[in-house]
CHARMM-style PDB file with segment names, atoms N, HN, CA, C and O in Angstrom:
ATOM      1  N   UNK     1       2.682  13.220 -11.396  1.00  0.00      PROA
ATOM      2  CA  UNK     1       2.435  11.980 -10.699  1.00  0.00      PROA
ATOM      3  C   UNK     1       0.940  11.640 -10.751  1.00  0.00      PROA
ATOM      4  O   UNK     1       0.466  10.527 -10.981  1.00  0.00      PROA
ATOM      5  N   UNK     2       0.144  12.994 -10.455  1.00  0.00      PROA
ATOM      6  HN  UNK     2       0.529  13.898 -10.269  1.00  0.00      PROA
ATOM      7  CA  UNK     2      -1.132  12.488 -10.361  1.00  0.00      PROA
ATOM      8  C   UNK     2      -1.820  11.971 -11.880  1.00  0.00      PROA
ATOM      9  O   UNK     2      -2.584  11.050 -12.170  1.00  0.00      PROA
ATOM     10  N   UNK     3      -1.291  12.811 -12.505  1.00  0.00      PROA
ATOM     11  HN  UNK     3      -0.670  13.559 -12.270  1.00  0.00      PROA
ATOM     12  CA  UNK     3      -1.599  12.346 -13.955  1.00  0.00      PROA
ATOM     13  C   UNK     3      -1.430  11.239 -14.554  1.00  0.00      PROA
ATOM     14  O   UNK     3      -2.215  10.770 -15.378  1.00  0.00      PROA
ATOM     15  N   UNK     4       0.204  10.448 -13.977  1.00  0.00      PROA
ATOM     16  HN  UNK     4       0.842  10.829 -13.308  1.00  0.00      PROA
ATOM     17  CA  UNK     4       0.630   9.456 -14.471  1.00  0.00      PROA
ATOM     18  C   UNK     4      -0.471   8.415 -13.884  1.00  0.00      PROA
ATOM     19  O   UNK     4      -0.867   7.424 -14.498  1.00  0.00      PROA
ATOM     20  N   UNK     5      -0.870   8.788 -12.667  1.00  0.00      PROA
ATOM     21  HN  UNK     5      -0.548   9.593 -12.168  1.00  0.00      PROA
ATOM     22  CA  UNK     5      -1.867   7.541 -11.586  1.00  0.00      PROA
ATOM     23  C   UNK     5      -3.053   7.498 -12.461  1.00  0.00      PROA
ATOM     24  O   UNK     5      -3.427   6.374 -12.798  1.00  0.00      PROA
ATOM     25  N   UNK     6      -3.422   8.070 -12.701  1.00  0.00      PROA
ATOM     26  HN  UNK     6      -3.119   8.983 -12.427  1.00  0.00      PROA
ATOM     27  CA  UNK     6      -5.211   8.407 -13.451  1.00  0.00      PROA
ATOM     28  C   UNK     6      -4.770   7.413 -14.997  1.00  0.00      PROA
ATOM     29  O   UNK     6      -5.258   6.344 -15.362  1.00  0.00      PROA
ATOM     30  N   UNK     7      -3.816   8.148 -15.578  1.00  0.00      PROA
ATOM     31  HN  UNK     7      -3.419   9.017 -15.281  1.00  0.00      PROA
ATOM     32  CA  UNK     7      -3.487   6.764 -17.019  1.00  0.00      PROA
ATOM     33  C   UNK     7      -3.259   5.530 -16.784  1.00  0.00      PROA
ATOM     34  O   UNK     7      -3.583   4.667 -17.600  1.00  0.00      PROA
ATOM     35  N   UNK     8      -2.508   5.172 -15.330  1.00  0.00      PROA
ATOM     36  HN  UNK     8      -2.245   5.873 -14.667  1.00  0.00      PROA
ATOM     37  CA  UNK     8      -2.768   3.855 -15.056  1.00  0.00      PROA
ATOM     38  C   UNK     8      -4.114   3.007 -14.737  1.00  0.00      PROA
ATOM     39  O   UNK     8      -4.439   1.858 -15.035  1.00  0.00      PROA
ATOM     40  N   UNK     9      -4.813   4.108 -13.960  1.00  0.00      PROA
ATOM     41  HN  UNK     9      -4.549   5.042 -13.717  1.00  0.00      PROA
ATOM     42  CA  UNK     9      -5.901   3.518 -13.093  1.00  0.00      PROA
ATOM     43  C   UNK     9      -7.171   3.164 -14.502  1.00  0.00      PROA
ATOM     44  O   UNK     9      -8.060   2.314 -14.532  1.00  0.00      PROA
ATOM     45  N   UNK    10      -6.782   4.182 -15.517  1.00  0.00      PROA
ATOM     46  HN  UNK    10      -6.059   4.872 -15.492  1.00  0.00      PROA
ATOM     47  CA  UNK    10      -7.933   4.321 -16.964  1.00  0.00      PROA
ATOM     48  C   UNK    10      -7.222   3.096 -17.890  1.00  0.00      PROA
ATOM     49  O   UNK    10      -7.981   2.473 -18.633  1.00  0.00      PROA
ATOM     50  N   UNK    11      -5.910   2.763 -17.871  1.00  0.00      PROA
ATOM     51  HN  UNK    11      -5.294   3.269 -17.267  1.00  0.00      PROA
ATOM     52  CA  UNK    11      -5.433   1.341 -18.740  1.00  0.00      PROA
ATOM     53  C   UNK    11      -6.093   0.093 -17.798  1.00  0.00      PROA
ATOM     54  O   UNK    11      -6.398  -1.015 -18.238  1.00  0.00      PROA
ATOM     55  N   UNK    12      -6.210   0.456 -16.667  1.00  0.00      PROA
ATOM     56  HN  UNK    12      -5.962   1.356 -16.309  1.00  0.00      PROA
ATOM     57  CA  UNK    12      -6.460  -0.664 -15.718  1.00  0.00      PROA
ATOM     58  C   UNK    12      -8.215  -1.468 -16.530  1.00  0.00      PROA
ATOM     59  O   UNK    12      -8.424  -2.548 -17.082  1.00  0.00      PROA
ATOM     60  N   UNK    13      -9.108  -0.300 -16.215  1.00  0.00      PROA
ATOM     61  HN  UNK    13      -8.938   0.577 -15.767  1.00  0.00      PROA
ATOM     62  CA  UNK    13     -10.127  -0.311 -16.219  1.00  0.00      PROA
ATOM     63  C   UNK    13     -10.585  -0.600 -17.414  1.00  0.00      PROA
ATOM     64  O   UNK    13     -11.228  -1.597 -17.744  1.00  0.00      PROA
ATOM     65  N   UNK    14     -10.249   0.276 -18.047  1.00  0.00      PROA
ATOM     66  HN  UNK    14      -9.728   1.085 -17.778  1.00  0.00      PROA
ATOM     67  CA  UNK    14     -10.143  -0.097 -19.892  1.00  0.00      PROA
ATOM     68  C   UNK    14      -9.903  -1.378 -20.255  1.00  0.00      PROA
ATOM     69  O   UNK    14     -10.661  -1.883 -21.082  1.00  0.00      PROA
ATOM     70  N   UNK    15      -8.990  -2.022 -19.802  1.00  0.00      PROA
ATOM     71  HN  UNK    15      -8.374  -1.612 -19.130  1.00  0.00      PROA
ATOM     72  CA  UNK    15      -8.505  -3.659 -19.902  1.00  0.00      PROA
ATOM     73  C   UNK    15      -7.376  -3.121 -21.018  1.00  0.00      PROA
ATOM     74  O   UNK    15      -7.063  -3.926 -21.895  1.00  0.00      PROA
ATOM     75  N   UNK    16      -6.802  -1.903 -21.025  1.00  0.00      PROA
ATOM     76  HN  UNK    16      -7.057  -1.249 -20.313  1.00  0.00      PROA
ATOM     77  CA  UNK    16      -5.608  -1.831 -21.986  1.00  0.00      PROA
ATOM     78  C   UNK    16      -4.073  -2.236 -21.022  1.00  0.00      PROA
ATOM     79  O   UNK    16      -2.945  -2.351 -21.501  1.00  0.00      PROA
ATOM     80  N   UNK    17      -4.416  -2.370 -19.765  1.00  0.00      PROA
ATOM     81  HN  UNK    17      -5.332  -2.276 -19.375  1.00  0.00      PROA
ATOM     82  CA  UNK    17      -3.402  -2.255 -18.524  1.00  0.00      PROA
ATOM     83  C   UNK    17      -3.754  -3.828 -17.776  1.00  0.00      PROA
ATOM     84  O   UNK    17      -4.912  -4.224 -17.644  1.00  0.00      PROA
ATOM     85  N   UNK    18      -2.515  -4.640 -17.316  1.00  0.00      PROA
ATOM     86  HN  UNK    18      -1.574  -4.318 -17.423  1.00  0.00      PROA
ATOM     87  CA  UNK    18      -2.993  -5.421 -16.271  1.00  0.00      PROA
ATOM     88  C   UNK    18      -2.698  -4.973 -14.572  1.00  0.00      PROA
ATOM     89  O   UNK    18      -1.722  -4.270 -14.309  1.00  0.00      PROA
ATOM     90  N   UNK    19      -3.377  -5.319 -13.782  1.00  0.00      PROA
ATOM     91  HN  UNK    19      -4.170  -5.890 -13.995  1.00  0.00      PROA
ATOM     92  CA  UNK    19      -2.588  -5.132 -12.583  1.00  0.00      PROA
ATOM     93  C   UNK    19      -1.615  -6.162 -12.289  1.00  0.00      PROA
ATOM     94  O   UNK    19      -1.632  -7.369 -12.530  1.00  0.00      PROA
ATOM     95  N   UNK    20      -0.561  -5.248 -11.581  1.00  0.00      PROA
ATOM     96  HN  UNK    20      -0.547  -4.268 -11.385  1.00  0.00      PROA
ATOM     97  CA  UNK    20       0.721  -5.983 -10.941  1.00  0.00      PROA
ATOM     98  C   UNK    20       0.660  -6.254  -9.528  1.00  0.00      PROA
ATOM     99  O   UNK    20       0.705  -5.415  -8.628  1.00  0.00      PROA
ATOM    100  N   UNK    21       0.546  -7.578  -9.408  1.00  0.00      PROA
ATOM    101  HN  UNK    21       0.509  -8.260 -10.139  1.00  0.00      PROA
ATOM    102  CA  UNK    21       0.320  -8.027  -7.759  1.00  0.00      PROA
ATOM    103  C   UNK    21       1.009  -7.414  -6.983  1.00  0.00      PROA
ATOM    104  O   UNK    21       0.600  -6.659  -6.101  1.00  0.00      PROA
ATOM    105  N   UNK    22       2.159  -7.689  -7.244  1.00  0.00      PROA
ATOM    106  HN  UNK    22       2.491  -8.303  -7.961  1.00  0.00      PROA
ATOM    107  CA  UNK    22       3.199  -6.955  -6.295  1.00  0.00      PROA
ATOM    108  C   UNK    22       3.184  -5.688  -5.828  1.00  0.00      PROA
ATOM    109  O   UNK    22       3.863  -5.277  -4.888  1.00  0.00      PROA
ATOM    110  N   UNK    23       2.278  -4.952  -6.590  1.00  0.00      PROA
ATOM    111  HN  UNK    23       1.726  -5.286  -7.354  1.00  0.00      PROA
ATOM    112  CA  UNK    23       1.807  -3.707  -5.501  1.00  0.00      PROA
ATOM    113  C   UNK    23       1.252  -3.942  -4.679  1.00  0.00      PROA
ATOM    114  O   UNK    23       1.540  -3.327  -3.652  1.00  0.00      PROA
ATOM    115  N   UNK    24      -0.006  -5.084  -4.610  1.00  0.00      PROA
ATOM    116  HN  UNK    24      -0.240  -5.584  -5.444  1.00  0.00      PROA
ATOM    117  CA  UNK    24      -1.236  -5.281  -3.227  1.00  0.00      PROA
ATOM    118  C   UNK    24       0.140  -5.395  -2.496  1.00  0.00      PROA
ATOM    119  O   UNK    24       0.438  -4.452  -1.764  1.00  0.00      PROA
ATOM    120  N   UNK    25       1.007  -6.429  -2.606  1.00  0.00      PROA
ATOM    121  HN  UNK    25       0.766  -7.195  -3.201  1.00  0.00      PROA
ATOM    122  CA  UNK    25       1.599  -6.795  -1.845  1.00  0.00      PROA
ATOM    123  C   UNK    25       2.656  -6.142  -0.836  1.00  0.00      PROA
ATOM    124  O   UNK    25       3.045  -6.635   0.223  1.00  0.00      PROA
ATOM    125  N   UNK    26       3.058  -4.836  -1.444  1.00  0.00      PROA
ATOM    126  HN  UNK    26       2.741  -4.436  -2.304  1.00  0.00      PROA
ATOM    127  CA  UNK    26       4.114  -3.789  -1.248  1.00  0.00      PROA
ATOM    128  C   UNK    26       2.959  -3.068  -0.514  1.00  0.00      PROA
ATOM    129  O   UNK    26       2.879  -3.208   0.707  1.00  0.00      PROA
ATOM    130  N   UNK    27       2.512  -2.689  -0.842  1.00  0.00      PROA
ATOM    131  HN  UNK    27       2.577  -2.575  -1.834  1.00  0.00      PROA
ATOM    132  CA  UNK    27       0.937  -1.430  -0.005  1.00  0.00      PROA
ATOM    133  C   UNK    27       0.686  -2.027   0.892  1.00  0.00      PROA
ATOM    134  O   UNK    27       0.747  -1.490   1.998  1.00  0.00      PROA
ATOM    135  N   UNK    28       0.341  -3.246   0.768  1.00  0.00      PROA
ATOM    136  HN  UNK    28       0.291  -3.683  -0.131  1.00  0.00      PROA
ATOM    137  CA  UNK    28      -0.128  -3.912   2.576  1.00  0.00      PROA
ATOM    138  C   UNK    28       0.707  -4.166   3.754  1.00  0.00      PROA
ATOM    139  O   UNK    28       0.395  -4.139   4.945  1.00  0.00      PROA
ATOM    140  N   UNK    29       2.166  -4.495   3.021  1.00  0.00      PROA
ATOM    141  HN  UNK    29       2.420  -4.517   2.054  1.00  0.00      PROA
ATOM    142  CA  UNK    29       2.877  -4.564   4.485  1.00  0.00      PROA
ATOM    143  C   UNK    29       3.860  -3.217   4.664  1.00  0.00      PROA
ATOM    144  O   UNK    29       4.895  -3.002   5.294  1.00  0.00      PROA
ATOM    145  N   UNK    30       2.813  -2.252   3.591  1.00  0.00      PROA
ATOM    146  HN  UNK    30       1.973  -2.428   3.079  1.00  0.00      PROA
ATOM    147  CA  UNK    30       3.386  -1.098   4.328  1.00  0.00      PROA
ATOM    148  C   UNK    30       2.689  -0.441   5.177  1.00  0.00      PROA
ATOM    149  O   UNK    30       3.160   0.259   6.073  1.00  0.00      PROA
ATOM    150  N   UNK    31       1.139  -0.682   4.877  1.00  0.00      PROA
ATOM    151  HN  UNK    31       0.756  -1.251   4.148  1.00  0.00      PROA
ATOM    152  CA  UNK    31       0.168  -0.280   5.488  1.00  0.00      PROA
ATOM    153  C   UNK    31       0.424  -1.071   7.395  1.00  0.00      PROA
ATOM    154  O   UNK    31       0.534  -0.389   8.414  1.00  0.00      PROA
ATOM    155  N   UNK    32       0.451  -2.516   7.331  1.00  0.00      PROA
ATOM    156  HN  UNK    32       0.362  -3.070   6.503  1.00  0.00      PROA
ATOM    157  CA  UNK    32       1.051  -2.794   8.567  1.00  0.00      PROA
ATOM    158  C   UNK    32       1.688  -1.905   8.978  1.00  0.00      PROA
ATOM    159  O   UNK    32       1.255  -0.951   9.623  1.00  0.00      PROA
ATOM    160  N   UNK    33       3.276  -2.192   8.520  1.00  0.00      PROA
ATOM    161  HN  UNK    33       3.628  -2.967   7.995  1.00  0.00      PROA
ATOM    162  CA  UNK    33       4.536  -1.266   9.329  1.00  0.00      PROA
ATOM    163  C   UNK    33       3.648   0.088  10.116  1.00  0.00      PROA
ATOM    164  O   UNK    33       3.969   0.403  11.262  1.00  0.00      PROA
ATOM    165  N   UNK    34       2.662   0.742   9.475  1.00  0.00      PROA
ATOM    166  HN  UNK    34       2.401   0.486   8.544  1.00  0.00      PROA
ATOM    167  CA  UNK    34       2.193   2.165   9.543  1.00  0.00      PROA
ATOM    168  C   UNK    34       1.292   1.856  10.827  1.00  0.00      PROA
ATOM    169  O   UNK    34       1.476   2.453  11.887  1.00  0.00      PROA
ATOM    170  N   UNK    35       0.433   1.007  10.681  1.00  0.00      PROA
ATOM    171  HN  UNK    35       0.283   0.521   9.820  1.00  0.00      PROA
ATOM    172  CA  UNK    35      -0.397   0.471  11.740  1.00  0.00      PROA
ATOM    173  C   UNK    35       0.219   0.651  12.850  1.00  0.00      PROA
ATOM    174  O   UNK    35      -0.006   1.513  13.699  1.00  0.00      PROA
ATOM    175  N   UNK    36       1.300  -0.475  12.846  1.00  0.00      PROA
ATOM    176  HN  UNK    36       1.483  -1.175  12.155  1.00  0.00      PROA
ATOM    177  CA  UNK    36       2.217  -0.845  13.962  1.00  0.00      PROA
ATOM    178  C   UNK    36       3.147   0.590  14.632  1.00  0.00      PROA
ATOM    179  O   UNK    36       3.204   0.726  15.854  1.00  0.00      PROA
ATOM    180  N   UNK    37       3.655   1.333  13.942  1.00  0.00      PROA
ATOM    181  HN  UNK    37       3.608   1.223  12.949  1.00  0.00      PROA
ATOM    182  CA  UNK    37       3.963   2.470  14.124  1.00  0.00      PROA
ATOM    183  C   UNK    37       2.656   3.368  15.062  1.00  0.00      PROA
ATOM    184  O   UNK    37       2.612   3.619  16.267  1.00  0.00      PROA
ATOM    185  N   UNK    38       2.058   3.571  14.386  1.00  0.00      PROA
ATOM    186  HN  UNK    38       2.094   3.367  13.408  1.00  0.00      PROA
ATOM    187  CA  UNK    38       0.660   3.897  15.279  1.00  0.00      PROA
ATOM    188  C   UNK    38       0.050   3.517  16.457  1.00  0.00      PROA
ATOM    189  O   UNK    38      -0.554   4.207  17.279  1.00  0.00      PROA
ATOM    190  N   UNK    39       0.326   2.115  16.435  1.00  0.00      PROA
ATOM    191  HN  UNK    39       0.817   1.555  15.768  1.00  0.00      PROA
ATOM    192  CA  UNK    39      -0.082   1.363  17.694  1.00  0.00      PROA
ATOM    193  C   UNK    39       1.029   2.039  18.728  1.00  0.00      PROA
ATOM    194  O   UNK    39       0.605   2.817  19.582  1.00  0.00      PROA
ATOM    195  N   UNK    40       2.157   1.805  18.670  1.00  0.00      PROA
ATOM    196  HN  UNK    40       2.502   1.173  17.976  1.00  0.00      PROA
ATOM    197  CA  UNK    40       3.088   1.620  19.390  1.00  0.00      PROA
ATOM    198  C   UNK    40       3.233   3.529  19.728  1.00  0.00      PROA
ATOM    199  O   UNK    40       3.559   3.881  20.861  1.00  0.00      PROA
ATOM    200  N   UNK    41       2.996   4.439  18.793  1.00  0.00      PROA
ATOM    201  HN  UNK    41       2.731   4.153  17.872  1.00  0.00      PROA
ATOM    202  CA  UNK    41       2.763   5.465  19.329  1.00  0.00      PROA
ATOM    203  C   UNK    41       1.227   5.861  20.903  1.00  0.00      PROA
ATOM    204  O   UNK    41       1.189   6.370  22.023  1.00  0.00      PROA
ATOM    205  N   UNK    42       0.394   5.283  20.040  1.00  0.00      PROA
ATOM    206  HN  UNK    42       0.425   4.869  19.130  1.00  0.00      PROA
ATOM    207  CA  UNK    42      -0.585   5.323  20.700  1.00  0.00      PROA
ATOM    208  C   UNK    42      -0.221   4.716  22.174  1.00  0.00      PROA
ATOM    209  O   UNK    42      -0.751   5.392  23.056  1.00  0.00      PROA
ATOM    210  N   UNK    43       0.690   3.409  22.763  1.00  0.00      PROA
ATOM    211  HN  UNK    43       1.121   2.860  22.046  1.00  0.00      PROA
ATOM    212  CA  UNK    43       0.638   2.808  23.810  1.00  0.00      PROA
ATOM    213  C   UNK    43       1.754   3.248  24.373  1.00  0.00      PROA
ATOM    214  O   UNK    43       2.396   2.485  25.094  1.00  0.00      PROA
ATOM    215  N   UNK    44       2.154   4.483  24.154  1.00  0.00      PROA
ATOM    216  HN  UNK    44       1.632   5.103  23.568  1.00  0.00      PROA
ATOM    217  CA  UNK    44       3.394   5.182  25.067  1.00  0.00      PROA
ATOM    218  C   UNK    44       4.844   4.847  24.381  1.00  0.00      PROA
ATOM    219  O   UNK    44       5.849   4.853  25.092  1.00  0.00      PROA
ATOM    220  N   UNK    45       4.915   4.607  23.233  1.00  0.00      PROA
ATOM    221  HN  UNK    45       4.099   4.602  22.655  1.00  0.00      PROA
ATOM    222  CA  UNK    45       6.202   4.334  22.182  1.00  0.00      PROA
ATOM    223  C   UNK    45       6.555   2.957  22.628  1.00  0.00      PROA
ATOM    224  O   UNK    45       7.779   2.835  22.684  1.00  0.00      PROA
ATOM    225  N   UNK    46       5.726   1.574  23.060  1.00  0.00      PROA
ATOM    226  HN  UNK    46       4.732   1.673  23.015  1.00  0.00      PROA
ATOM    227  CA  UNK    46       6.327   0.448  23.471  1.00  0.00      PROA
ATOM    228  C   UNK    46       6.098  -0.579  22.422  1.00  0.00      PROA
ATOM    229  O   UNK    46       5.045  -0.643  21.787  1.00  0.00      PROA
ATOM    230  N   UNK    47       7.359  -1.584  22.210  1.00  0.00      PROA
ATOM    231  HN  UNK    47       8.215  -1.533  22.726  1.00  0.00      PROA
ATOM    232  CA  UNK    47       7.193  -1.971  20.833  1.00  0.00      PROA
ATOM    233  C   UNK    47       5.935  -3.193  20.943  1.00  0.00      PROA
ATOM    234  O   UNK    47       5.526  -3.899  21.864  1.00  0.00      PROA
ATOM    235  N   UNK    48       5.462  -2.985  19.061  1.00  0.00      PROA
ATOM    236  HN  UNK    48       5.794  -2.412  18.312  1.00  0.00      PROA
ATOM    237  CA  UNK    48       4.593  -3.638  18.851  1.00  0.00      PROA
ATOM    238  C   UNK    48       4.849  -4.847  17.756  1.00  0.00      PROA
ATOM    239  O   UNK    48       5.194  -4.488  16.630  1.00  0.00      PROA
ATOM    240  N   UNK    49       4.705  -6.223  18.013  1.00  0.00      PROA
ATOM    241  HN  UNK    49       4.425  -6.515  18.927  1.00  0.00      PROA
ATOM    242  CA  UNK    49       4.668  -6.953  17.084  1.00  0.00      PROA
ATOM    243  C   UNK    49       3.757  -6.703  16.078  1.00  0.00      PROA
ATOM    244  O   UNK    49       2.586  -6.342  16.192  1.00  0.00      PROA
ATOM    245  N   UNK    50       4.770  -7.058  14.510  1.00  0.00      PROA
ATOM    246  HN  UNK    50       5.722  -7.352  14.418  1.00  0.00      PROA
ATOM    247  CA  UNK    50       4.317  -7.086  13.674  1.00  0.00      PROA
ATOM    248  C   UNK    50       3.606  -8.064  13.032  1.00  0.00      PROA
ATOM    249  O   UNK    50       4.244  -9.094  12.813  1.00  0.00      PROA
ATOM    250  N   UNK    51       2.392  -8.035  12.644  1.00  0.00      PROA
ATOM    251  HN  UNK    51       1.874  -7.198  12.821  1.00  0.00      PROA
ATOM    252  CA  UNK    51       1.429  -9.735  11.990  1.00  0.00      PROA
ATOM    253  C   UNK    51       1.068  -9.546  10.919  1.00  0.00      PROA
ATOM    254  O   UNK    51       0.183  -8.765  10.569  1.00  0.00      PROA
ATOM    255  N   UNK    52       1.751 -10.284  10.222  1.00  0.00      PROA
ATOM    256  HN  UNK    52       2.469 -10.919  10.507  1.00  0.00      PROA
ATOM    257  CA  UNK    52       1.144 -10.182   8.595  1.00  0.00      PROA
ATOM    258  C   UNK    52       0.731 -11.525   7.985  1.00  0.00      PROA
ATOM    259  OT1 UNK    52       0.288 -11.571   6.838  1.00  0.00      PROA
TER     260      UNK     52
END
């Protein structure tokens, strides 16, 4: 896996690779969900709206 990440990240950079949006896009509202999970741990398990 890690190997496969490093040939992407070196096609990226190289300009032999394009980036695919749809990852920012997948990573960030997962990164939310994770946030929100966190929050809602942190404030005694009470739910937290999600804002994206």
């Amino acid at each position: 896996m890690v190997k496969e990440f490093a040939h992407l990240v070196g096609g990226i950079k190289y300009g032999n690779f394009k980036v695919e949006n749809k990852w920012a896009i997948i990573s960030r509202k997962t990164q939310v969900v994770i946030d929100a999970v966190k929050a809602s741990i942190d404030n005694g398990f009470q739910p937290v709206p999600i804002e994206y």
